[in-house]
Structure formats: structure tokens, C-alpha cells
Coordinates of C-alpha atoms in Angstrom, one line a residue:
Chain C
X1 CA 52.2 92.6 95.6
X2 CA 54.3 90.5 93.2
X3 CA 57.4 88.8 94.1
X4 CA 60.4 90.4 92.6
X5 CA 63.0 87.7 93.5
X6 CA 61.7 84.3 93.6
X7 CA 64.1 81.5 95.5
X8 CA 62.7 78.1 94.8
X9 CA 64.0 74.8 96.5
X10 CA 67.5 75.7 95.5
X11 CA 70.4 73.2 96.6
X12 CA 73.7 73.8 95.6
X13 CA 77.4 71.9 96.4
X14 CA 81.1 73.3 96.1
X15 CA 83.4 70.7 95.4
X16 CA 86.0 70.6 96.7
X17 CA 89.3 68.1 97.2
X18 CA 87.5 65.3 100.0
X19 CA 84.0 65.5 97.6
X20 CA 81.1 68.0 97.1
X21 CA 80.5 70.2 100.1
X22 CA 76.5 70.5 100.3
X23 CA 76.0 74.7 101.1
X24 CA 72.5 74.7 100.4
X25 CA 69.5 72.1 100.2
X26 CA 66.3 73.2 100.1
X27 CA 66.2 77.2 100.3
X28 CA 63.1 79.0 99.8
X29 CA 63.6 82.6 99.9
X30 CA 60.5 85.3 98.4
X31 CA 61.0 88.9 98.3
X32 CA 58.1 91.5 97.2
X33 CA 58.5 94.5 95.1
X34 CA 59.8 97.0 97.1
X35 CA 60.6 94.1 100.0
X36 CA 63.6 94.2 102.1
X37 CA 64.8 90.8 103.6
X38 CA 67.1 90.0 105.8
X39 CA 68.8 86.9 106.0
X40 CA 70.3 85.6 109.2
X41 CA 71.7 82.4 110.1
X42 CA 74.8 80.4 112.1
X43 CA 78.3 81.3 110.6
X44 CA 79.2 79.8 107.1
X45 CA 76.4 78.6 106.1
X46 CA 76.1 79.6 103.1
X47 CA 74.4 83.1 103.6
X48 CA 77.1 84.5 100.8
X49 CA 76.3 82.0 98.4
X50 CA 72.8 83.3 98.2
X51 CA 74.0 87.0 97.3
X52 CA 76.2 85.1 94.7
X53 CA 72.8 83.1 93.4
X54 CA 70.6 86.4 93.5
X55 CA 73.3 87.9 91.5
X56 CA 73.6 85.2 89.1
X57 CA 77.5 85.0 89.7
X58 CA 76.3 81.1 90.4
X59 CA 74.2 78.8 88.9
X60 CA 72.7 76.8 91.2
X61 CA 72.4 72.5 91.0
X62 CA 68.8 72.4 91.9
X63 CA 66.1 74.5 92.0
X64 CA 65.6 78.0 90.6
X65 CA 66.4 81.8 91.1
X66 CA 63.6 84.0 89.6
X67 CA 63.9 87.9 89.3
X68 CA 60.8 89.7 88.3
X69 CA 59.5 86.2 87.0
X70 CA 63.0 85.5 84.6
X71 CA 65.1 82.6 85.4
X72 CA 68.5 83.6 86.3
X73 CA 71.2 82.2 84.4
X74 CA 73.9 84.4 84.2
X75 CA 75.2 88.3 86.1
X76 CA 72.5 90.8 84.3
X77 CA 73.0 95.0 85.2
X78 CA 70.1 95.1 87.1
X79 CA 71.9 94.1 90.6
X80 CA 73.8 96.5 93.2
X81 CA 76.0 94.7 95.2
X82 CA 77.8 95.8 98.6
X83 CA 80.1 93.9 101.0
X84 CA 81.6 93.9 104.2
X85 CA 84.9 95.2 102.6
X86 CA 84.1 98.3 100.9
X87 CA 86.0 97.3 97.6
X88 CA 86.7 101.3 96.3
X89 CA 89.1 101.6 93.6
X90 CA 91.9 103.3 95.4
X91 CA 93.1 104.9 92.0
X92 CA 89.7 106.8 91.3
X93 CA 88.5 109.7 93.5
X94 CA 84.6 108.9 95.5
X95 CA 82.6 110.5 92.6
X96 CA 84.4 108.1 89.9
X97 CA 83.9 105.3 92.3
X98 CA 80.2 105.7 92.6
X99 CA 79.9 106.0 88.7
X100 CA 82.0 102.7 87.7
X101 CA 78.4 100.8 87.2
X102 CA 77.8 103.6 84.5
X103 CA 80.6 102.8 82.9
X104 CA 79.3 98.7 82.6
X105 CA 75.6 99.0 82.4
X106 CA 74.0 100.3 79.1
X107 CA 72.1 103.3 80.3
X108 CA 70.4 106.7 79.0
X109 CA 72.1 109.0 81.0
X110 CA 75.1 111.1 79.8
X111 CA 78.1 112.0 81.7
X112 CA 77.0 114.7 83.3
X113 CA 73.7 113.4 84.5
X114 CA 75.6 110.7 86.0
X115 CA 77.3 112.7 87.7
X116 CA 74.5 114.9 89.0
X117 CA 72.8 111.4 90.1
X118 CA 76.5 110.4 92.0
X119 CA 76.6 113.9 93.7
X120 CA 72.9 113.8 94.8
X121 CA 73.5 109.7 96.2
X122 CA 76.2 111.3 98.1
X123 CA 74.9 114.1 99.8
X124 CA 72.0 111.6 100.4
X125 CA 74.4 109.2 102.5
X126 CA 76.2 112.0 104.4
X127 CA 79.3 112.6 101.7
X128 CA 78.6 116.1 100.1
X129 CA 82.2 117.8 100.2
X130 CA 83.9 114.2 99.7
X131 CA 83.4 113.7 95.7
X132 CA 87.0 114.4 95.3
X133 CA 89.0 112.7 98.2
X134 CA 90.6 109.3 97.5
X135 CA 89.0 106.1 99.2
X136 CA 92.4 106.2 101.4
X137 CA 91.4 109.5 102.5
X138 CA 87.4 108.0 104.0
X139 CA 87.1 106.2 107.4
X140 CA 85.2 102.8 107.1
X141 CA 81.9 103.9 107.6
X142 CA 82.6 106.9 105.1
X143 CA 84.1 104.3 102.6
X144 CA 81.0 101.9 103.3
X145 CA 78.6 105.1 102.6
X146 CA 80.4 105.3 99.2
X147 CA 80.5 101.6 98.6
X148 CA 76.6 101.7 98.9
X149 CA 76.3 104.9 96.3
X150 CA 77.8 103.0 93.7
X151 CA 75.5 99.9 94.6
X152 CA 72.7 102.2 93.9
X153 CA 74.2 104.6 90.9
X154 CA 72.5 102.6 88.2
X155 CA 69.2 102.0 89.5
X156 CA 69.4 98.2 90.3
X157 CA 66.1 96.7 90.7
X158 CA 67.3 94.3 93.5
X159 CA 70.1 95.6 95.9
X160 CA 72.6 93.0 97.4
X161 CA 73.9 93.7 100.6
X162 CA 76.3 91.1 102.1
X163 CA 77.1 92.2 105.7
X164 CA 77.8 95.5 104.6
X165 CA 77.7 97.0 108.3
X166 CA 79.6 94.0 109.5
X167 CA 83.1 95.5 110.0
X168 CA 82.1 99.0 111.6
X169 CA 82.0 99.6 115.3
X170 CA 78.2 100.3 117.3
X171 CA 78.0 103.3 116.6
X172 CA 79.1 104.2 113.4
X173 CA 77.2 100.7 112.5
X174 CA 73.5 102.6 113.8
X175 CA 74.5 105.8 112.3
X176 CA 74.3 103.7 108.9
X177 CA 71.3 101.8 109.4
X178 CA 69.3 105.6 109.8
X179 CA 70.7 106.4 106.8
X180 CA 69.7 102.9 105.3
X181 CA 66.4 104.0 106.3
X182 CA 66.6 107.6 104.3
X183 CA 68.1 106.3 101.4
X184 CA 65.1 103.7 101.3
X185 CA 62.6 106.6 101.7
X186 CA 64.2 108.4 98.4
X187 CA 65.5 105.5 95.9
X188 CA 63.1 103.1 96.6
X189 CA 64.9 99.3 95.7
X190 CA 64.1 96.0 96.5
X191 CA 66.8 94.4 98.7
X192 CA 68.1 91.3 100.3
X193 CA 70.4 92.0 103.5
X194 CA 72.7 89.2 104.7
X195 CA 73.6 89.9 108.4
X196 CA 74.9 88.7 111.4
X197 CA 73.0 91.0 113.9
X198 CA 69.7 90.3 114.6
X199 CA 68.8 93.9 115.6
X200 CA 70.4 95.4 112.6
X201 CA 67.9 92.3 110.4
X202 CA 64.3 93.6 112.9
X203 CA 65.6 97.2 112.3
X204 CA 66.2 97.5 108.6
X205 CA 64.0 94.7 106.9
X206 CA 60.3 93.8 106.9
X207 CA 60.8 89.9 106.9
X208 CA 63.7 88.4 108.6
X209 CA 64.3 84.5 107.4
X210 CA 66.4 82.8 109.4
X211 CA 68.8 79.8 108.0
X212 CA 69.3 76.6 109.3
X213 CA 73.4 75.2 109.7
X214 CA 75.0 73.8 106.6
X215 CA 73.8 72.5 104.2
X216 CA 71.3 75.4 104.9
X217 CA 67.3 75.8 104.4
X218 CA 64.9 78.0 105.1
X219 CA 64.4 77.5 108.8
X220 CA 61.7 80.6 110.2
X221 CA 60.6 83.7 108.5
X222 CA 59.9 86.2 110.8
X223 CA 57.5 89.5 109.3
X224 CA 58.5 92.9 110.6
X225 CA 55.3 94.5 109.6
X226 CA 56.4 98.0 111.0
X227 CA 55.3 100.7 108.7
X228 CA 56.5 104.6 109.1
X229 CA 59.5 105.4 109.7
X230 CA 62.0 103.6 112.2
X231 CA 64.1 105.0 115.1
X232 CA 66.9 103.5 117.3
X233 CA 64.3 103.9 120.7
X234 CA 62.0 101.2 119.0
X235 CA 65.0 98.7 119.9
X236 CA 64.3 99.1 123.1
X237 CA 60.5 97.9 123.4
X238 CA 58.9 95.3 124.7
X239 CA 57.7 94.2 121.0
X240 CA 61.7 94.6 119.6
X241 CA 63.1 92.2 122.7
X242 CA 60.5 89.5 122.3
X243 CA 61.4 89.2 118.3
X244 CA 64.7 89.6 119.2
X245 CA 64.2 86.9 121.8
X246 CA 62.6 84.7 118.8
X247 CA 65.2 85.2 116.7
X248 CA 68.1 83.9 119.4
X249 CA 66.3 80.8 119.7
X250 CA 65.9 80.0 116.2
X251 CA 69.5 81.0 115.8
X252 CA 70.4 78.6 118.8
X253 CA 68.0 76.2 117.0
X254 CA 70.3 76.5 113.5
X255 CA 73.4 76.0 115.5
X256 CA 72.3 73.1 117.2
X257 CA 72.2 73.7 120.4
X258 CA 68.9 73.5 121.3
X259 CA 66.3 71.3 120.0
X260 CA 63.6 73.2 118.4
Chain Y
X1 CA 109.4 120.3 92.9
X2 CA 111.3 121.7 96.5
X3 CA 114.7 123.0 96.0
X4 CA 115.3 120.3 99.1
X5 CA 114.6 117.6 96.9
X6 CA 117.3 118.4 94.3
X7 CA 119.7 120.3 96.9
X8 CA 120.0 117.2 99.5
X9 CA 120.8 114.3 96.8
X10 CA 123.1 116.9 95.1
X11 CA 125.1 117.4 98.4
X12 CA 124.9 114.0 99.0
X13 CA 127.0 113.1 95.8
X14 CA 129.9 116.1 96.7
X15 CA 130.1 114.3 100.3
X16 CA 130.6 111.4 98.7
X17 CA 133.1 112.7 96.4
X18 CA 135.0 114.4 98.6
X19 CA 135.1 111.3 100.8
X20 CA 136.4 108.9 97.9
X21 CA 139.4 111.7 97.4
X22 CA 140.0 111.9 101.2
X23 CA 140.6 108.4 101.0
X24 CA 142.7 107.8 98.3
X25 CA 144.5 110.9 99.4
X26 CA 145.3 109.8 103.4
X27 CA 146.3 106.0 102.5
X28 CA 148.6 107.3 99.3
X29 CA 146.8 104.7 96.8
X30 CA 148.0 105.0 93.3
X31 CA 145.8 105.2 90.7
X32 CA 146.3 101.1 89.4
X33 CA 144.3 100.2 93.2
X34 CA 142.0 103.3 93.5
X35 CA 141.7 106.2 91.4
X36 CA 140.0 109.3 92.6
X37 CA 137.6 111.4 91.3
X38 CA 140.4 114.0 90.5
X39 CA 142.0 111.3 88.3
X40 CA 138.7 110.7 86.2
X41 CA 138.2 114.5 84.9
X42 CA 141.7 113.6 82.9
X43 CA 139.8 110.6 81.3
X44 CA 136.6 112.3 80.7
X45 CA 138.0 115.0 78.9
X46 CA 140.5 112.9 76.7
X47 CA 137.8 110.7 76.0
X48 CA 134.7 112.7 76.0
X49 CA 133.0 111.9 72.3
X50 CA 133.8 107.9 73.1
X51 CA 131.6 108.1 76.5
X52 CA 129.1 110.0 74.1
X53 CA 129.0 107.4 71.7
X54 CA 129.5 104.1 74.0
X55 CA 127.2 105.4 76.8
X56 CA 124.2 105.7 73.5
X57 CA 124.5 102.4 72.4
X58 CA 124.6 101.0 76.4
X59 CA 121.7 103.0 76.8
X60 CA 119.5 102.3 74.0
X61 CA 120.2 98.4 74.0
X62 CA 119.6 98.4 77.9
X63 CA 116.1 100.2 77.3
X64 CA 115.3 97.9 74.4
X65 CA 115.9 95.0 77.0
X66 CA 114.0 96.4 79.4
X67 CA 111.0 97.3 76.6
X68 CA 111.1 93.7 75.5
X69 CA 110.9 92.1 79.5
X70 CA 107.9 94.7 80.4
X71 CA 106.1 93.5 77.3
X72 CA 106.7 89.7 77.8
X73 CA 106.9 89.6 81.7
X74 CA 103.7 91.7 81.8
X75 CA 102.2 89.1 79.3
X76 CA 103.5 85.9 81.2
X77 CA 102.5 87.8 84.3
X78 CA 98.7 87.7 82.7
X79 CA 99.0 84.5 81.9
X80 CA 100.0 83.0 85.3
X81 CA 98.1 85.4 87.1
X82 CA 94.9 84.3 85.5
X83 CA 95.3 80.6 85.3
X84 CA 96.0 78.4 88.6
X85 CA 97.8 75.9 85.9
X86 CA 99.8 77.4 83.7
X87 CA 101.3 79.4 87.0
X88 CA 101.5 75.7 88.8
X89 CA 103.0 74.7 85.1
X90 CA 105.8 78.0 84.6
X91 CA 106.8 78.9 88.6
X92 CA 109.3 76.2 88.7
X93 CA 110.6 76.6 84.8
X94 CA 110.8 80.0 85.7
X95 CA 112.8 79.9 89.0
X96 CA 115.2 77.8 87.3
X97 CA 115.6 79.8 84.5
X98 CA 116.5 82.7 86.7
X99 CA 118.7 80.6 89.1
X100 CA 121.1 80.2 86.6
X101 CA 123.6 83.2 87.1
X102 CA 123.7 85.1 83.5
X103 CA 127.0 85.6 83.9
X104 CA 127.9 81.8 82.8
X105 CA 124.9 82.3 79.9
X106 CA 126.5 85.2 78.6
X107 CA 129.6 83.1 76.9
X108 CA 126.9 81.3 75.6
X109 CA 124.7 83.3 74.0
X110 CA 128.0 85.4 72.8
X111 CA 128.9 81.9 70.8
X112 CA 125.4 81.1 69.6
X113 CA 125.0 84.6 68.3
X114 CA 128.4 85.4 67.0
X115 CA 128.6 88.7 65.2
X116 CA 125.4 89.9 66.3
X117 CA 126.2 92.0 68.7
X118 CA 123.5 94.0 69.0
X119 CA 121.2 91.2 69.4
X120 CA 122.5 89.5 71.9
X121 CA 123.4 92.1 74.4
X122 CA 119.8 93.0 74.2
X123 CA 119.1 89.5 74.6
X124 CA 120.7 89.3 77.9
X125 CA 119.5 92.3 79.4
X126 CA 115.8 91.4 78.6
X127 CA 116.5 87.6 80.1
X128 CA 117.9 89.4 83.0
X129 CA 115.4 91.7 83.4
X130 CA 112.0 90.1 82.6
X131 CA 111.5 87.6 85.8
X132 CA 110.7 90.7 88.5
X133 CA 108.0 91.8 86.1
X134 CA 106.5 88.4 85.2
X135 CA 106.6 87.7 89.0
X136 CA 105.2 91.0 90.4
X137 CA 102.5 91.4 87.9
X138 CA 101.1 87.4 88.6
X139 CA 101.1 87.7 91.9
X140 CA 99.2 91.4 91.7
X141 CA 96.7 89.4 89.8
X142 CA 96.5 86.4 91.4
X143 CA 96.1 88.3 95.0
X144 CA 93.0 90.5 93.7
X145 CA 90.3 90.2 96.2
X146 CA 87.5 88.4 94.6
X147 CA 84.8 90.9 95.7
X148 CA 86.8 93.2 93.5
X149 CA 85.7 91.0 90.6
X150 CA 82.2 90.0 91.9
X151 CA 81.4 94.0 92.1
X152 CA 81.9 94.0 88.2
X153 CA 81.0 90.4 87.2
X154 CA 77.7 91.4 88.5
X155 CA 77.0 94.0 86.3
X156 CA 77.4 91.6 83.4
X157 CA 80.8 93.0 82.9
X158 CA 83.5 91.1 80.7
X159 CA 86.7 89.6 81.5
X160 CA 88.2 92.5 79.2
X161 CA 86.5 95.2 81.2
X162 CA 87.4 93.4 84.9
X163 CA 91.1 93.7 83.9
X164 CA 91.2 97.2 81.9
X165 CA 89.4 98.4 84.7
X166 CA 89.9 96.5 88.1
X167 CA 93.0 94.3 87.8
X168 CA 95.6 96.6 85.6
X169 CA 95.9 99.8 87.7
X170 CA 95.2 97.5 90.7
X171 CA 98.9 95.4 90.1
X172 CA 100.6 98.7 88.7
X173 CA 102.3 99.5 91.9
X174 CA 103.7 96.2 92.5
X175 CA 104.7 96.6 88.4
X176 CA 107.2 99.5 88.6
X177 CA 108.5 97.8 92.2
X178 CA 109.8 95.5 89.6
X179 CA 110.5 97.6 87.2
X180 CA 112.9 99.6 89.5
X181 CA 114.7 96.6 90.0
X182 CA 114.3 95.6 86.4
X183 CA 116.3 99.0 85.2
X184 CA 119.5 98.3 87.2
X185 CA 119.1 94.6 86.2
X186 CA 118.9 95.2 82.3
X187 CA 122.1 97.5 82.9
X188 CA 124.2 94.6 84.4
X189 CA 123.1 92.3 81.4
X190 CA 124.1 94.7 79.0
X191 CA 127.5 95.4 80.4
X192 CA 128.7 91.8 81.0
X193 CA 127.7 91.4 77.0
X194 CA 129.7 94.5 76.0
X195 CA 132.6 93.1 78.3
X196 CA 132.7 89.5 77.8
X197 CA 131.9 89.8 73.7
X198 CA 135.2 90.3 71.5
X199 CA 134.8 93.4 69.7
X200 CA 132.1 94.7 71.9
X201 CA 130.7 98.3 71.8
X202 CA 129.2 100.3 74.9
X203 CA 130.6 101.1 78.1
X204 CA 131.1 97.8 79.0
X205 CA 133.7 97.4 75.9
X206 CA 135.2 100.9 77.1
X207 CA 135.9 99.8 80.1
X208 CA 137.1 96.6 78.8
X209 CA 139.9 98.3 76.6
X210 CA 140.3 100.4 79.9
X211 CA 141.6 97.4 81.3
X212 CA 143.5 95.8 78.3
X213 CA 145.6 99.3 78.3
X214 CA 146.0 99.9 81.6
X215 CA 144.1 102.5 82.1
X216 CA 142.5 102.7 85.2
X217 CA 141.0 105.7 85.6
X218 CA 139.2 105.3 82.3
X219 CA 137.7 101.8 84.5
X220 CA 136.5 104.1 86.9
X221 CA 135.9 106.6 85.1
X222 CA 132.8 103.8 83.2
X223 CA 131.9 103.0 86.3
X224 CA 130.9 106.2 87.2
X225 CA 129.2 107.2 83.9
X226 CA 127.4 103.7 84.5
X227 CA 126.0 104.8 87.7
X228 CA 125.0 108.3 86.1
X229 CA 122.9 106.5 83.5
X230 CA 121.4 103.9 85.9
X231 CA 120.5 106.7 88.0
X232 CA 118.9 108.4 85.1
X233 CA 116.5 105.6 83.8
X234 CA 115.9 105.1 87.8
X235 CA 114.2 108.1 88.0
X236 CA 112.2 108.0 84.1
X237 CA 110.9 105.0 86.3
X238 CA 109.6 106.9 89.4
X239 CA 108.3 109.9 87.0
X240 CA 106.1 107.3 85.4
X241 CA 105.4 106.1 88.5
X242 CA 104.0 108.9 89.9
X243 CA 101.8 109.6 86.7
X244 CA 100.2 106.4 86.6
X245 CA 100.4 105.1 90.3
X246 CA 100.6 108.1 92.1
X247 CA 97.9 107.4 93.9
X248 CA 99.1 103.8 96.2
X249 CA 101.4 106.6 97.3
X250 CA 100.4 107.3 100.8
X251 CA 103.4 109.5 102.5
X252 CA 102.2 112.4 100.9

């Protein structure tokens, strides 16, 4: 299969007032057409940067940032993004919310099969009935549903998703990853997934790279080569807690608290 | 609208009406230390086309102010909003510039402007006015989350399109916050103008002869016609505030 996103030996520096602060020095990140990757890794280091470098919202110093085999130099409409804060327009109702990439991205589609796409992303996610409340009116995991809807309105060819789960309790969070898992099985995209839970990363991805403490590299890559679909009981196997059990180390190993 | 919404406020003003005469009534003021409200229907009537004529020219030259500090407070609001330096560069120019109490710029601008009346009590009301829009809108855009931004930048959006679409409606609740203290603001510029300037027009000269003659129930009697057109251009405000930000409103 060929690589959709390419992430080649990338380093990258913020400055800041006491010098450059290194965020990223040697990062190697591949994803497949049709891959989903998560990325896990100790906090801050520099796991958000990478969703800003896949989304060509920065450049980096070294190295290079291929999608579908073009250097990325600047933003280009064919990324959804989605973060841990929801980021609604609280002015627009759900359904205007999930077409603002329509309004940005040149695209065939007229008004009103926009809005037959929006009403048929929502009903997907769980939101039929909701098209005309106002983001104030959703709970988190509602507004998150949404958040994702307009991530996927336009058709993005890679889909960005920056601890979108991150903010909701357990069990609102699992309810979210099944749908993850529907949504994948009717708008197939190619997606990077930045996380800090290591059974949300062996749940929802195939490959699971795990990043070393800042300045990060590519530290393990982990293959989740489960096919079919997905439940919550496959968490609790034998198979699930020995990646899981992987995964810890390597995370203990990134943190530097154990030797690797 | 309820009938409760007009009722209450309506009964509110007869209490307080009725309070004011009690008042005067039980400690026997006369009308040079407190006039009542029985004393002002006297000066409304005898008066009645002046109030017409001098409450117009308070009222257009107030909302002319005000027009002229939500264009260039908006603008200056943009500009410091946007750019870390030129808000490092304006914030302290602009805190001084509003530190200094009108009243002792009015003289000033009266001098510098002789004649012009017009001109310069507009003047004043906009340099009164302008500073809690210039204020409310840079801070509105300097506090926008940057996912906000990042969601749009993304899709190879422009700066053009971030702010007609994100960073506008986003700040225009904290905008007409200002504004609301902006409209009664503009209307204490333009009255110490009308007052302090020889040969003034407006209330603020009405009241002004008010004084010169003795009258004091004409004095209150501006007073109150000032209140009743602050009140008014109070509640243009919320209207338009409810059209276009109606929605940050979350007691409903």
C-alpha cells in the first residue's frame, strides 16, 4: 500500500526567550492509505507539534512532511482537524458548524448537498435531531461528536485528531471510540491520532508509535494488525494486556524512568 | 415581548416618582434645593418645542460621537488585538489618554475649536467614548483560543476569512458590553460641551440658561429628559444586541 503521509527525519525548535527549545529531532512517522496511527508519548513532547506539521500550520527546520508524495509547505484543504476542546462556533447552530469547511474549501457540492452530507455525518455519530440546537445546548461528548462531523464534512484525505477524547469521562470516552470505529467503516480516511491512553491508541489504530521525551523521536512502533471489527471485550484479553503491557514500558522508557 | 417586561420597569419609574415627591413634600424643600416631579410638568409645558429642539441636536451629536468611537475603537481594537507590538506600543498611550478627566479637556478643545460648535462637542463625546470599545474589542481578539484559528488556517483559509468568520462575531459580545457603557459615556461628553461652551446648543446649554435664570426646575427638568434619552439609546443598544449576539446569551 502506498504511504499517504510521509514523516521524514524531521527536527524542529521553538524559540523562545532563554534560546531555541528542541521539540523534535529525528521523527520518523509513515502512515498507509487508509492507515490509522496513533501517536503516544510522555507529556509535552511535542505530540501537538506533529498534528501542526501534518497540517502544514508549521514548517519544519529539518527534514520533510510528505502527503500523498507532495512536500508540505503550507495549510492545503485536504486536512480535518479535531481537538481536545471542541472549538464550535457558539453563534452557528450544529448543522452550520459541521458545514464551516464548505464554506473554505473549493468544492463541487451545492448548498443543499452539503447539507444532506452534514445531516447524514450526524446521524452517523449519534446527533440526528441536534442539527438545530446551539453548541451551548450539547454535552462534551455531543459537542466532540459534532467537532468530528465538521473534521470530516469536506472529505479530508488525512484526518487530524489531537486528543480529541482527552477531556470526556470513561465512559462517554468508549462510547466515542465505537463510534470512531463506525464512522471508519462508512467514510473511510486516513488518520493520525495523538493520545494519551494507551488503550484508546491499541483500540482505535493499527500502528501505535510511541515517542521518546523532548526533543522527541520515534522511539517503538507497535502494529495492531486486528482486522474486523473491534469491541470493548477485546480490552480485556490476554493479547490486549501484553501490548498494553509493552506500551507502559516504552512509555516508562520515554519518561526516563527505566532504562530500556 | 411579556407585558412583565414593560409593566415592571414602568412601575418601577412611578415608585420612584412618587418617592422623589414624598420627599420633597415631608422635608418642605423649596424648589431652588430640590424640585419635584410636580414642579417639572410647569417647565415641560412652557418649554416644550426648546426640549424638542435642544434634546435633537444632544441626540444626534451624541450618536455621531458614538458612530465615530465604534468605527475607530473597533479599528484600533483590530490593530492591537492582532499585533503583540503595536498593543505593547498604544496600551500605555491609551491609558493615559483616558486618565486625563475630559472635564479639564473640554475648556480646551472649546478654545482650540472656537465657533465650531458642532465639531467639538462631537469631538468630546467620541474621545470619551472610544476607549471601552478599543479595549473590549483587543482583548476579544487577542484572547481567541488558537485552535479556533488552527481549525480554519488548516483549511488554507485567509486571515480575511479567520476574522469575518471566527474572530468578529467571536468578540461581539464583549463589543456592545462596551458599547453600553460607551452610550452613557458619549452623553456625558456631549453635555459638559453644551454647558461649558459659550453659546452652546443642546440640553446641556438648556440647562445651562436654566441655571443663569434661576430656574430650577427647568435644571431638573434636563436632567430628566437627559435620563429619558440615555435610556433610549440604552436600549437601541440591547435591541442590536440581541440581533447580532443573541446567542452568548445563556439565561434564556
Amino acid at each position: 500500500m502506498e504511504n499517504l503521509i510521509e514523516i521524514k527525519g524531521v527536527r524542529h525548535s521553538y524559540r523562545t526567550a532563554s534560546g531555541p527549545l528542541p521539540v523534535l529531532d529525528g521523527l520518523d512517522v509513515t502512515v498507509p492509505e487508509g492507515g490509522f496511527v496513533a501517536v503516544v508519548g510522555p507529556s509535552g513532547c511535542g505530540k501537538s507539534t506533529l498534528t501542526r506539521l501534518v497540517a502544514g500550520l508549521l514548517i519544519p527546520d529539518e527534514g520533510t512532511v510528505n502527503v500523498h508524495g507532495t512536500r508540505i509547505t503550507a495549510p492545503r484543504s485536504n486536512v480535518g482537524m479535531a481537538f481536545q476542546n471542541p472549538v464550535l462556533l457558539e453563534w452557528r447552530t450544529i448543522l452550520d458548524n459541521v458545514m464551516l469547511p464548505l464554506e473554505i474549501v473549493p468544492n463541487k457540492l451545492t448548498k443543499a448537498q452539503g447539507e444532506d452530507r452534514a445531516r447524514k455525518l450526524l446521524a452517523l455519530v449519534g446527533l440526528e435531531g441536534f442539527e438545530s440546537k446551539r453548541p451551548s445546548e450539547l454535552s462534551g461528548g455531543m459537542k466532540q461528536r459534532a467537532s468530528l462531523c465538521r473534521a470530516l464534512i469536506h472529505q479530508p484525505e488525512v484526518l487530524i485528531l489531537d486528543e480529541p477524547f482527552g477531556a470526556l469521562d470513561a465512559f462517554t470516552r468508549e462510547d466515542l471510540w465505537q463510534t470512531m470505529h463506525k464512522v471508519k467503516a462508512e467514510e473511510p480516511f486516513t488518520g493520525v491520532l495523538i493520545t494519551h491512553d494507551l488503550r484508546e491508541s491499541i483500540f482505535l489504530a493499527d500502528q501505535v508509535v510511541v515517542l521518546s521525551g523532548r526533543p522527541a523521536k520515534t522511539q517503538f512502533v507497535m502494529d495492531i494488525p486486528d482486522t474486523g471489527l473491534r469491541t470493548l471485550e477485546d480490552l480485556y484479553t490476554p493479547l490486549a494486556a501484553e501490548r498494553l503491557n509493552v506500551l507502559r514500558h516504552q512509555i516508562e522508557v520515554a519518561q526516563g524512568r527505566v532504562a530500556a | 415581548m411579556k407585558a412583565r417586561q414593560v409593566l415592571v420597569p414602568l412601575a418601577a419609574v412611578v415608585v420612584f416618582l412618587v418617592l422623589w415627591e414624598a420627599l420633597v413634600w415631608v422635608m418642605g424643600w423649596p424648589n431652588y434645593k430640590m424640585a419635584s416631579p410636580s414642579d417639572l410638568i410647569p417647565a415641560y409645558e412652557k418649554y416644550w418645542s426648546l426640549f424638542l429642539i435642544m434634546g435633537w441636536q444632544t441626540l444626534w451629536r451624541t450618536i455621531v460621537g458614538l458612530l465615530l468611537a465604534v468605527i475607530f475603537g473597533t479599528g484600533l481594537g483590530m490593530v492591537m488585538g492582532f499585533s503583540r507590538t503595536m498593543r505593547d506600543a498604544l496600551y500605555p498611550l491609551l491609558v493615559g489618554f483616558n486618565a486625563v478627566p475630559k472635564a479639564t479637556v473640554v475648556p480646551i478643545v472649546a478654545l482650540m475649536f472656537v465657533g465650531w460648535h458642532d465639531f467639538n462637542t462631537v469631538l468630546i463625546a467620541f474621545m470619551i467614548s472610544f476607549f471601552p470599545i478599543a479595549v473590549s474589542v483587543s482583548i476579544g481578539l487577542s484572547t481567541l483560543e488558537p485552535e479556533y484559528r488552527d481549525i480554519l488556517r488548516s483549511l488554507g483559509a485567509s486571515q480575511a476569512q479567520v476574522f469575518w468568520k471566527i474572530a468578529l462575531p467571536k468578540t461581539l459580545p464583549e463589543f456592545f458590553g462596551a458599547l453600553k457603557v460607551s452610550v452613557t459615556l458619549a452623553f456625558i461628553g456631549t453635555n459638559l460641551m453644551e454647558i461649558v461652551s459659550p453659546h452652546g446648543r443642546g440640553l446641556g446649554a438648556l440647562f445651562d440658561s436654566g441655571k443663569t435664570n434661576s430656574d430650577y426646575p427647568l435644571m431638573f427638568a434636563v436632567l430628566i429628559a437627559l435620563a429619558f434619552l440615555g435610556i433610549v439609546l440604552y436600549y437601541i443598544v440591547v435591541a442590536l444586541e440581541k440581533i447580532f449576539a443573541g446567542w452568548a446569551d445563556r439565561t434564556v
